[in-house]
Amino acid sequence: MSTTPAFDMVLFGGTGDLVMRKILPALFESHRDGTLHPQGRILALGRKAATREQYLQQVEQQSRPHTRVESTDPSWIGFVERIDFLKLDSSQPADFEALARQLQGGDPQRVMVCYLATAPRLFTEICANLAAVGLNHPAVRVVLEKPLGNDLASSDAINSEVARHFGEQQIYRIDHYLGKESVQNLMAIRFGNVLFEPLWRRDWIDHVQITIAEELGVEGRGEFYEKTGALRDMLQNHLLQLLCMVAMEPPATLDADAIRDEKLKVLKALKPIGENEVPSRTVRGQYRAGAVDGKPVVAYQQEADVAKGSHTETFVAVKAEISNWRWSGVPFFLRTGKRMQERLAEIVISFRSVPLSLFAMPGGLQGANRLVIRLQPAERISLHFLAKEPGDGMRLQPTFLNLDFLSTSNRRRADAYERLLLDVIRGQLGLFMRRDELAAAWRWVEPILETWQRDPAEPKWYTAGTWGPAASSALLSRDGASWHEEL
Ligand code: BG6
């Protein structure tokens, strides 16, 4: 049974990679589940003229392979019927008039989602042109893809322009990490159980590690990546949002603003990293040639559209601290990198050692109590602790309790985009970033970016297919800690 209202999903950048690889397959899965209202329509927009049939051919070639069905599958045939195509140049007001006509002026009772899967520099003109033809009435929602700006000033400028035409309640700033099942689960585990809450604080937690490692390189996006780098691409948004989910206080309700208020408090409490602390609290790395999964791969500087001698970071590690009563003194080590040894996203909560050790233990086992929340690839939670080694004597050995979410339920897991798109259609803002959160995140990362920009030193090199530069391990060892995979 459909659980969304009737809607028009208008896809700006409708012929682009994001729409083909993520958005259409996500909408298809909801269609197949019967979640989408029968009157839900998808209107893809593209700069180049094409007929509906030509567009559908592109969808068949570039999007359907990302679903698990054949083109003859009745569910796919039914889905394709929802799709239409319109040529639109975002700088041409007349094209927006045509859009309004196609949507019959935009029924103010009917939900209209404008997904801006375009370069962010087009956001302001798209929003202004939508408003000029009246397509900014309260039932219209705009979805803004990241990266939203390059720094605080440019992100603020985009947000102010968009805010001239749309209210904050109409703006959905997407961070797809928040749509991941396991991130939702983190909320459930923290706030649905009493077990961890008493331990979830500085008295019992030694440090927290958050890793998003990718095997992929820049995948033909060299030009974008050169200007962006890992800090802007992943840390400013995904890693900081995960940090908020770990560190936030329980919200009073599940209302969007109750959750976002708590996340904002965490972002505002992040201890600034001053220029003179950047060398000791951050690591800027870049991969050299190596092998990933047994296959040789080139260095970042050999990728297309990447400058020789580029200092753009493909790896970043940061020691963050939160200045509040719950977390003061607890380091949060964040890291992300391209071309690393494995694809892995994981949060590790590392508890303190026992005050007095009664048992013979190899050194590395001090502080062996860890809660490991694996977000991907295989979603699971494991609790690591020490137990007696069987047999004579009293020696301890590490062991763990494993909760594998894939085996606890055989229900299909929704992809992040699928969940987030349904939330937009239903008008649920909780998993989207509010403007003040975004600004607070930029404010914190900006001094790091600026210091790096002024610094002539080369990035720290790492071989593709490893866990990053040696400096990343040193960042933790200064606090007597090690990355989880090194234990
Ligand atoms: C995107 C980044 O936001 O996240 C990409 O722009 C990155 O560079 C991607 O590859 C990673 O997402 P996921 O869901 O595959 O971990």
JSON list of N, CA and C in Angstrom, two decimals, residues 160-225:
[
{"chain": "A", "resi": 160, "resn": "SER", "atom": "N", "xyz": [21.72, 31.87, 1.60]},
{"chain": "A", "resi": 160, "resn": "SER", "atom": "CA", "xyz": [20.95, 33.12, 1.67]},
{"chain": "A", "resi": 160, "resn": "SER", "atom": "C", "xyz": [20.13, 33.32, 0.40]},
{"chain": "A", "resi": 161, "resn": "GLU", "atom": "N", "xyz": [20.74, 32.98, -0.74]},
{"chain": "A", "resi": 161, "resn": "GLU", "atom": "CA", "xyz": [20.00, 33.13, -2.00]},
{"chain": "A", "resi": 161, "resn": "GLU", "atom": "C", "xyz": [18.79, 32.20, -2.02]},
{"chain": "A", "resi": 162, "resn": "VAL", "atom": "N", "xyz": [19.01, 30.94, -1.64]},
{"chain": "A", "resi": 162, "resn": "VAL", "atom": "CA", "xyz": [17.91, 29.97, -1.64]},
{"chain": "A", "resi": 162, "resn": "VAL", "atom": "C", "xyz": [16.82, 30.44, -0.67]},
{"chain": "A", "resi": 163, "resn": "ALA", "atom": "N", "xyz": [17.26, 31.01, 0.46]},
{"chain": "A", "resi": 163, "resn": "ALA", "atom": "CA", "xyz": [16.30, 31.45, 1.49]},
{"chain": "A", "resi": 163, "resn": "ALA", "atom": "C", "xyz": [15.46, 32.65, 1.03]},
{"chain": "A", "resi": 164, "resn": "ARG", "atom": "N", "xyz": [15.89, 33.34, -0.01]},
{"chain": "A", "resi": 164, "resn": "ARG", "atom": "CA", "xyz": [15.07, 34.44, -0.53]},
{"chain": "A", "resi": 164, "resn": "ARG", "atom": "C", "xyz": [13.78, 33.90, -1.14]},
{"chain": "A", "resi": 165, "resn": "HIS", "atom": "N", "xyz": [13.80, 32.65, -1.57]},
{"chain": "A", "resi": 165, "resn": "HIS", "atom": "CA", "xyz": [12.66, 32.11, -2.30]},
{"chain": "A", "resi": 165, "resn": "HIS", "atom": "C", "xyz": [11.96, 30.96, -1.58]},
{"chain": "A", "resi": 166, "resn": "PHE", "atom": "N", "xyz": [12.68, 30.29, -0.68]},
{"chain": "A", "resi": 166, "resn": "PHE", "atom": "CA", "xyz": [12.10, 29.12, 0.01]},
{"chain": "A", "resi": 166, "resn": "PHE", "atom": "C", "xyz": [12.32, 29.24, 1.51]},
{"chain": "A", "resi": 167, "resn": "GLY", "atom": "N", "xyz": [11.32, 28.84, 2.28]},
{"chain": "A", "resi": 167, "resn": "GLY", "atom": "CA", "xyz": [11.47, 28.83, 3.74]},
{"chain": "A", "resi": 167, "resn": "GLY", "atom": "C", "xyz": [12.36, 27.67, 4.16]},
{"chain": "A", "resi": 168, "resn": "GLU", "atom": "N", "xyz": [12.95, 27.77, 5.35]},
{"chain": "A", "resi": 168, "resn": "GLU", "atom": "CA", "xyz": [13.84, 26.70, 5.82]},
{"chain": "A", "resi": 168, "resn": "GLU", "atom": "C", "xyz": [13.10, 25.35, 5.85]},
{"chain": "A", "resi": 169, "resn": "GLN", "atom": "N", "xyz": [11.81, 25.37, 6.14]},
{"chain": "A", "resi": 169, "resn": "GLN", "atom": "CA", "xyz": [11.04, 24.11, 6.19]},
{"chain": "A", "resi": 169, "resn": "GLN", "atom": "C", "xyz": [10.87, 23.46, 4.81]},
{"chain": "A", "resi": 170, "resn": "GLN", "atom": "N", "xyz": [11.20, 24.21, 3.77]},
{"chain": "A", "resi": 170, "resn": "GLN", "atom": "CA", "xyz": [11.07, 23.66, 2.41]},
{"chain": "A", "resi": 170, "resn": "GLN", "atom": "C", "xyz": [12.42, 23.16, 1.89]},
{"chain": "A", "resi": 171, "resn": "ILE", "atom": "N", "xyz": [13.49, 23.35, 2.69]},
{"chain": "A", "resi": 171, "resn": "ILE", "atom": "CA", "xyz": [14.85, 23.06, 2.17]},
{"chain": "A", "resi": 171, "resn": "ILE", "atom": "C", "xyz": [15.40, 21.77, 2.80]},
{"chain": "A", "resi": 172, "resn": "TYR", "atom": "N", "xyz": [15.75, 20.82, 1.95]},
{"chain": "A", "resi": 172, "resn": "TYR", "atom": "CA", "xyz": [16.25, 19.52, 2.40]},
{"chain": "A", "resi": 172, "resn": "TYR", "atom": "C", "xyz": [17.71, 19.40, 1.95]},
{"chain": "A", "resi": 173, "resn": "ARG", "atom": "N", "xyz": [18.64, 19.64, 2.90]},
{"chain": "A", "resi": 173, "resn": "ARG", "atom": "CA", "xyz": [20.08, 19.52, 2.55]},
{"chain": "A", "resi": 173, "resn": "ARG", "atom": "C", "xyz": [20.49, 18.08, 2.83]},
{"chain": "A", "resi": 174, "resn": "ILE", "atom": "N", "xyz": [20.87, 17.42, 1.78]},
{"chain": "A", "resi": 174, "resn": "ILE", "atom": "CA", "xyz": [21.04, 15.96, 1.90]},
{"chain": "A", "resi": 174, "resn": "ILE", "atom": "C", "xyz": [22.47, 15.61, 2.34]},
{"chain": "A", "resi": 175, "resn": "ASP", "atom": "N", "xyz": [22.56, 14.68, 3.25]},
{"chain": "A", "resi": 175, "resn": "ASP", "atom": "CA", "xyz": [23.83, 14.03, 3.59]},
{"chain": "A", "resi": 175, "resn": "ASP", "atom": "C", "xyz": [23.48, 12.56, 3.62]},
{"chain": "A", "resi": 176, "resn": "HIS", "atom": "N", "xyz": [23.84, 11.83, 2.57]},
{"chain": "A", "resi": 176, "resn": "HIS", "atom": "CA", "xyz": [23.27, 10.48, 2.45]},
{"chain": "A", "resi": 176, "resn": "HIS", "atom": "C", "xyz": [23.69, 9.55, 3.58]},
{"chain": "A", "resi": 177, "resn": "TYR", "atom": "N", "xyz": [24.76, 9.90, 4.30]},
{"chain": "A", "resi": 177, "resn": "TYR", "atom": "CA", "xyz": [25.13, 9.05, 5.43]},
{"chain": "A", "resi": 177, "resn": "TYR", "atom": "C", "xyz": [24.03, 8.98, 6.48]},
{"chain": "A", "resi": 178, "resn": "LEU", "atom": "N", "xyz": [23.27, 10.07, 6.62]},
{"chain": "A", "resi": 178, "resn": "LEU", "atom": "CA", "xyz": [22.21, 10.07, 7.63]},
{"chain": "A", "resi": 178, "resn": "LEU", "atom": "C", "xyz": [21.07, 9.13, 7.25]},
{"chain": "A", "resi": 179, "resn": "GLY", "atom": "N", "xyz": [21.02, 8.75, 5.97]},
{"chain": "A", "resi": 179, "resn": "GLY", "atom": "CA", "xyz": [19.95, 7.84, 5.54]},
{"chain": "A", "resi": 179, "resn": "GLY", "atom": "C", "xyz": [20.33, 6.38, 5.66]},
{"chain": "A", "resi": 180, "resn": "LYS", "atom": "N", "xyz": [21.56, 6.11, 6.04]},
{"chain": "A", "resi": 180, "resn": "LYS", "atom": "CA", "xyz": [21.98, 4.71, 6.13]},
{"chain": "A", "resi": 180, "resn": "LYS", "atom": "C", "xyz": [21.29, 4.03, 7.30]},
{"chain": "A", "resi": 181, "resn": "GLU", "atom": "N", "xyz": [20.84, 2.81, 7.06]},
{"chain": "A", "resi": 181, "resn": "GLU", "atom": "CA", "xyz": [20.13, 2.04, 8.07]},
{"chain": "A", "resi": 181, "resn": "GLU", "atom": "C", "xyz": [20.89, 1.99, 9.39]},
{"chain": "A", "resi": 182, "resn": "SER", "atom": "N", "xyz": [22.20, 1.78, 9.28]},
{"chain": "A", "resi": 182, "resn": "SER", "atom": "CA", "xyz": [22.99, 1.60, 10.49]},
{"chain": "A", "resi": 182, "resn": "SER", "atom": "C", "xyz": [23.11, 2.89, 11.29]},
{"chain": "A", "resi": 183, "resn": "VAL", "atom": "N", "xyz": [23.00, 4.03, 10.62]},
{"chain": "A", "resi": 183, "resn": "VAL", "atom": "CA", "xyz": [23.09, 5.29, 11.36]},
{"chain": "A", "resi": 183, "resn": "VAL", "atom": "C", "xyz": [21.79, 5.50, 12.14]},
{"chain": "A", "resi": 184, "resn": "GLN", "atom": "N", "xyz": [20.69, 5.10, 11.52]},
{"chain": "A", "resi": 184, "resn": "GLN", "atom": "CA", "xyz": [19.41, 5.11, 12.24]},
{"chain": "A", "resi": 184, "resn": "GLN", "atom": "C", "xyz": [19.48, 4.17, 13.44]},
{"chain": "A", "resi": 185, "resn": "ASN", "atom": "N", "xyz": [20.14, 3.05, 13.22]},
{"chain": "A", "resi": 185, "resn": "ASN", "atom": "CA", "xyz": [20.26, 2.06, 14.26]},
{"chain": "A", "resi": 185, "resn": "ASN", "atom": "C", "xyz": [21.04, 2.58, 15.46]},
{"chain": "A", "resi": 186, "resn": "LEU", "atom": "N", "xyz": [21.99, 3.44, 15.17]},
{"chain": "A", "resi": 186, "resn": "LEU", "atom": "CA", "xyz": [22.78, 4.03, 16.25]},
{"chain": "A", "resi": 186, "resn": "LEU", "atom": "C", "xyz": [21.86, 4.80, 17.20]},
{"chain": "A", "resi": 187, "resn": "MET", "atom": "N", "xyz": [20.91, 5.53, 16.63]},
{"chain": "A", "resi": 187, "resn": "MET", "atom": "CA", "xyz": [19.92, 6.25, 17.45]},
{"chain": "A", "resi": 187, "resn": "MET", "atom": "C", "xyz": [19.11, 5.24, 18.26]},
{"chain": "A", "resi": 188, "resn": "ALA", "atom": "N", "xyz": [18.69, 4.15, 17.58]},
{"chain": "A", "resi": 188, "resn": "ALA", "atom": "CA", "xyz": [17.85, 3.17, 18.25]},
{"chain": "A", "resi": 188, "resn": "ALA", "atom": "C", "xyz": [18.61, 2.54, 19.42]},
{"chain": "A", "resi": 189, "resn": "ILE", "atom": "N", "xyz": [19.87, 2.21, 19.17]},
{"chain": "A", "resi": 189, "resn": "ILE", "atom": "CA", "xyz": [20.66, 1.55, 20.20]},
{"chain": "A", "resi": 189, "resn": "ILE", "atom": "C", "xyz": [20.90, 2.49, 21.38]},
{"chain": "A", "resi": 190, "resn": "ARG", "atom": "N", "xyz": [21.25, 3.72, 21.05]},
{"chain": "A", "resi": 190, "resn": "ARG", "atom": "CA", "xyz": [21.54, 4.67, 22.14]},
{"chain": "A", "resi": 190, "resn": "ARG", "atom": "C", "xyz": [20.30, 5.02, 22.93]},
{"chain": "A", "resi": 191, "resn": "PHE", "atom": "N", "xyz": [19.20, 5.33, 22.23]},
{"chain": "A", "resi": 191, "resn": "PHE", "atom": "CA", "xyz": [18.06, 5.92, 22.93]},
{"chain": "A", "resi": 191, "resn": "PHE", "atom": "C", "xyz": [16.92, 4.94, 23.17]},
{"chain": "A", "resi": 192, "resn": "GLY", "atom": "N", "xyz": [17.06, 3.69, 22.67]},
{"chain": "A", "resi": 192, "resn": "GLY", "atom": "CA", "xyz": [16.00, 2.71, 22.89]},
{"chain": "A", "resi": 192, "resn": "GLY", "atom": "C", "xyz": [16.38, 1.73, 23.99]},
{"chain": "A", "resi": 193, "resn": "ASN", "atom": "N", "xyz": [17.60, 1.82, 24.49]},
{"chain": "A", "resi": 193, "resn": "ASN", "atom": "CA", "xyz": [18.07, 0.87, 25.51]},
{"chain": "A", "resi": 193, "resn": "ASN", "atom": "C", "xyz": [18.71, 1.65, 26.65]},
{"chain": "A", "resi": 194, "resn": "VAL", "atom": "N", "xyz": [18.63, 1.07, 27.82]},
{"chain": "A", "resi": 194, "resn": "VAL", "atom": "CA", "xyz": [19.23, 1.76, 28.96]},
{"chain": "A", "resi": 194, "resn": "VAL", "atom": "C", "xyz": [20.69, 1.33, 29.15]},
{"chain": "A", "resi": 195, "resn": "LEU", "atom": "N", "xyz": [21.02, 0.22, 28.49]},
{"chain": "A", "resi": 195, "resn": "LEU", "atom": "CA", "xyz": [22.30, -0.43, 28.72]},
{"chain": "A", "resi": 195, "resn": "LEU", "atom": "C", "xyz": [23.52, 0.48, 28.56]},
{"chain": "A", "resi": 196, "resn": "PHE", "atom": "N", "xyz": [23.58, 1.21, 27.46]},
{"chain": "A", "resi": 196, "resn": "PHE", "atom": "CA", "xyz": [24.80, 1.96, 27.18]},
{"chain": "A", "resi": 196, "resn": "PHE", "atom": "C", "xyz": [24.82, 3.36, 27.78]},
{"chain": "A", "resi": 197, "resn": "GLU", "atom": "N", "xyz": [23.63, 3.92, 28.02]},
{"chain": "A", "resi": 197, "resn": "GLU", "atom": "CA", "xyz": [23.58, 5.33, 28.42]},
{"chain": "A", "resi": 197, "resn": "GLU", "atom": "C", "xyz": [24.47, 5.67, 29.62]},
{"chain": "A", "resi": 198, "resn": "PRO", "atom": "N", "xyz": [24.46, 4.87, 30.70]},
{"chain": "A", "resi": 198, "resn": "PRO", "atom": "CA", "xyz": [25.31, 5.26, 31.83]},
{"chain": "A", "resi": 198, "resn": "PRO", "atom": "C", "xyz": [26.81, 5.24, 31.49]},
{"chain": "A", "resi": 199, "resn": "LEU", "atom": "N", "xyz": [27.17, 4.46, 30.47]},
{"chain": "A", "resi": 199, "resn": "LEU", "atom": "CA", "xyz": [28.59, 4.35, 30.10]},
{"chain": "A", "resi": 199, "resn": "LEU", "atom": "C", "xyz": [29.00, 5.35, 29.03]},
{"chain": "A", "resi": 200, "resn": "TRP", "atom": "N", "xyz": [28.01, 6.01, 28.45]},
{"chain": "A", "resi": 200, "resn": "TRP", "atom": "CA", "xyz": [28.22, 6.84, 27.25]},
{"chain": "A", "resi": 200, "resn": "TRP", "atom": "C", "xyz": [28.73, 8.22, 27.63]},
{"chain": "A", "resi": 201, "resn": "ARG", "atom": "N", "xyz": [29.92, 8.27, 28.24]},
{"chain": "A", "resi": 201, "resn": "ARG", "atom": "CA", "xyz": [30.45, 9.55, 28.72]},
{"chain": "A", "resi": 201, "resn": "ARG", "atom": "C", "xyz": [31.92, 9.42, 29.07]},
{"chain": "A", "resi": 202, "resn": "ARG", "atom": "N", "xyz": [32.51, 10.57, 29.38]},
{"chain": "A", "resi": 202, "resn": "ARG", "atom": "CA", "xyz": [33.94, 10.65, 29.61]},
{"chain": "A", "resi": 202, "resn": "ARG", "atom": "C", "xyz": [34.44, 9.75, 30.74]},
{"chain": "A", "resi": 203, "resn": "ASP", "atom": "N", "xyz": [33.57, 9.47, 31.74]},
{"chain": "A", "resi": 203, "resn": "ASP", "atom": "CA", "xyz": [34.02, 8.64, 32.86]},
{"chain": "A", "resi": 203, "resn": "ASP", "atom": "C", "xyz": [34.42, 7.23, 32.41]},
{"chain": "A", "resi": 204, "resn": "TRP", "atom": "N", "xyz": [33.77, 6.74, 31.34]},
{"chain": "A", "resi": 204, "resn": "TRP", "atom": "CA", "xyz": [33.98, 5.35, 30.94]},
{"chain": "A", "resi": 204, "resn": "TRP", "atom": "C", "xyz": [34.55, 5.19, 29.56]},
{"chain": "A", "resi": 205, "resn": "ILE", "atom": "N", "xyz": [34.50, 6.24, 28.77]},
{"chain": "A", "resi": 205, "resn": "ILE", "atom": "CA", "xyz": [34.99, 6.12, 27.38]},
{"chain": "A", "resi": 205, "resn": "ILE", "atom": "C", "xyz": [36.36, 6.78, 27.26]},
{"chain": "A", "resi": 206, "resn": "ASP", "atom": "N", "xyz": [37.29, 6.03, 26.70]},
{"chain": "A", "resi": 206, "resn": "ASP", "atom": "CA", "xyz": [38.65, 6.53, 26.53]},
{"chain": "A", "resi": 206, "resn": "ASP", "atom": "C", "xyz": [38.76, 7.40, 25.27]},
{"chain": "A", "resi": 207, "resn": "HIS", "atom": "N", "xyz": [38.26, 6.86, 24.17]},
{"chain": "A", "resi": 207, "resn": "HIS", "atom": "CA", "xyz": [38.25, 7.64, 22.93]},
{"chain": "A", "resi": 207, "resn": "HIS", "atom": "C", "xyz": [37.27, 7.01, 21.96]},
{"chain": "A", "resi": 208, "resn": "VAL", "atom": "N", "xyz": [36.99, 7.74, 20.89]},
{"chain": "A", "resi": 208, "resn": "VAL", "atom": "CA", "xyz": [36.06, 7.27, 19.86]},
{"chain": "A", "resi": 208, "resn": "VAL", "atom": "C", "xyz": [36.80, 7.37, 18.52]},
{"chain": "A", "resi": 209, "resn": "GLN", "atom": "N", "xyz": [36.60, 6.36, 17.66]},
{"chain": "A", "resi": 209, "resn": "GLN", "atom": "CA", "xyz": [37.19, 6.41, 16.31]},
{"chain": "A", "resi": 209, "resn": "GLN", "atom": "C", "xyz": [36.06, 6.33, 15.29]},
{"chain": "A", "resi": 210, "resn": "ILE", "atom": "N", "xyz": [36.12, 7.16, 14.29]},
{"chain": "A", "resi": 210, "resn": "ILE", "atom": "CA", "xyz": [35.13, 7.06, 13.21]},
{"chain": "A", "resi": 210, "resn": "ILE", "atom": "C", "xyz": [35.90, 7.01, 11.89]},
{"chain": "A", "resi": 211, "resn": "THR", "atom": "N", "xyz": [35.69, 5.94, 11.16]},
{"chain": "A", "resi": 211, "resn": "THR", "atom": "CA", "xyz": [36.43, 5.72, 9.91]},
{"chain": "A", "resi": 211, "resn": "THR", "atom": "C", "xyz": [35.47, 5.58, 8.74]},
{"chain": "A", "resi": 212, "resn": "ILE", "atom": "N", "xyz": [35.74, 6.26, 7.65]},
{"chain": "A", "resi": 212, "resn": "ILE", "atom": "CA", "xyz": [35.08, 5.93, 6.38]},
{"chain": "A", "resi": 212, "resn": "ILE", "atom": "C", "xyz": [36.20, 5.71, 5.37]},
{"chain": "A", "resi": 213, "resn": "ALA", "atom": "N", "xyz": [36.47, 4.45, 5.09]},
{"chain": "A", "resi": 213, "resn": "ALA", "atom": "CA", "xyz": [37.55, 4.11, 4.16]},
{"chain": "A", "resi": 213, "resn": "ALA", "atom": "C", "xyz": [36.93, 3.61, 2.86]},
{"chain": "A", "resi": 214, "resn": "GLU", "atom": "N", "xyz": [37.52, 4.04, 1.76]},
{"chain": "A", "resi": 214, "resn": "GLU", "atom": "CA", "xyz": [37.02, 3.59, 0.46]},
{"chain": "A", "resi": 214, "resn": "GLU", "atom": "C", "xyz": [38.13, 2.91, -0.31]},
{"chain": "A", "resi": 215, "resn": "GLU", "atom": "N", "xyz": [37.77, 1.90, -1.10]},
{"chain": "A", "resi": 215, "resn": "GLU", "atom": "CA", "xyz": [38.76, 1.30, -2.01]},
{"chain": "A", "resi": 215, "resn": "GLU", "atom": "C", "xyz": [38.84, 2.12, -3.29]},
{"chain": "A", "resi": 216, "resn": "LEU", "atom": "N", "xyz": [37.74, 2.77, -3.62]},
{"chain": "A", "resi": 216, "resn": "LEU", "atom": "CA", "xyz": [37.67, 3.54, -4.86]},
{"chain": "A", "resi": 216, "resn": "LEU", "atom": "C", "xyz": [38.65, 4.70, -4.84]},
{"chain": "A", "resi": 217, "resn": "GLY", "atom": "N", "xyz": [39.04, 5.13, -6.04]},
{"chain": "A", "resi": 217, "resn": "GLY", "atom": "CA", "xyz": [39.84, 6.35, -6.17]},
{"chain": "A", "resi": 217, "resn": "GLY", "atom": "C", "xyz": [38.90, 7.50, -6.50]},
{"chain": "A", "resi": 218, "resn": "VAL", "atom": "N", "xyz": [39.33, 8.41, -7.38]},
{"chain": "A", "resi": 218, "resn": "VAL", "atom": "CA", "xyz": [38.47, 9.56, -7.66]},
{"chain": "A", "resi": 218, "resn": "VAL", "atom": "C", "xyz": [37.51, 9.30, -8.83]},
{"chain": "A", "resi": 219, "resn": "GLU", "atom": "N", "xyz": [37.60, 8.14, -9.45]},
{"chain": "A", "resi": 219, "resn": "GLU", "atom": "CA", "xyz": [36.61, 7.66, -10.41]},
{"chain": "A", "resi": 219, "resn": "GLU", "atom": "C", "xyz": [36.22, 8.70, -11.46]},
{"chain": "A", "resi": 220, "resn": "GLY", "atom": "N", "xyz": [37.20, 9.24, -12.16]},
{"chain": "A", "resi": 220, "resn": "GLY", "atom": "CA", "xyz": [36.88, 10.17, -13.25]},
{"chain": "A", "resi": 220, "resn": "GLY", "atom": "C", "xyz": [36.42, 11.54, -12.76]},
{"chain": "A", "resi": 221, "resn": "ARG", "atom": "N", "xyz": [36.45, 11.77, -11.45]},
{"chain": "A", "resi": 221, "resn": "ARG", "atom": "CA", "xyz": [36.00, 13.08, -10.95]},
{"chain": "A", "resi": 221, "resn": "ARG", "atom": "C", "xyz": [37.19, 13.94, -10.54]},
{"chain": "A", "resi": 222, "resn": "GLY", "atom": "N", "xyz": [38.33, 13.75, -11.24]},
{"chain": "A", "resi": 222, "resn": "GLY", "atom": "CA", "xyz": [39.55, 14.46, -10.87]},
{"chain": "A", "resi": 222, "resn": "GLY", "atom": "C", "xyz": [39.36, 15.96, -10.76]},
{"chain": "A", "resi": 223, "resn": "GLU", "atom": "N", "xyz": [38.65, 16.54, -11.69]},
{"chain": "A", "resi": 223, "resn": "GLU", "atom": "CA", "xyz": [38.49, 18.00, -11.71]},
{"chain": "A", "resi": 223, "resn": "GLU", "atom": "C", "xyz": [37.76, 18.48, -10.46]},
{"chain": "A", "resi": 224, "resn": "PHE", "atom": "N", "xyz": [36.67, 17.77, -10.12]},
{"chain": "A", "resi": 224, "resn": "PHE", "atom": "CA", "xyz": [35.91, 18.10, -8.91]},
{"chain": "A", "resi": 224, "resn": "PHE", "atom": "C", "xyz": [36.78, 17.88, -7.67]},
{"chain": "A", "resi": 225, "resn": "TYR", "atom": "N", "xyz": [37.47, 16.76, -7.67]},
{"chain": "A", "resi": 225, "resn": "TYR", "atom": "CA", "xyz": [38.21, 16.38, -6.46]},
{"chain": "A", "resi": 225, "resn": "TYR", "atom": "C", "xyz": [39.37, 17.32, -6.17]}
]
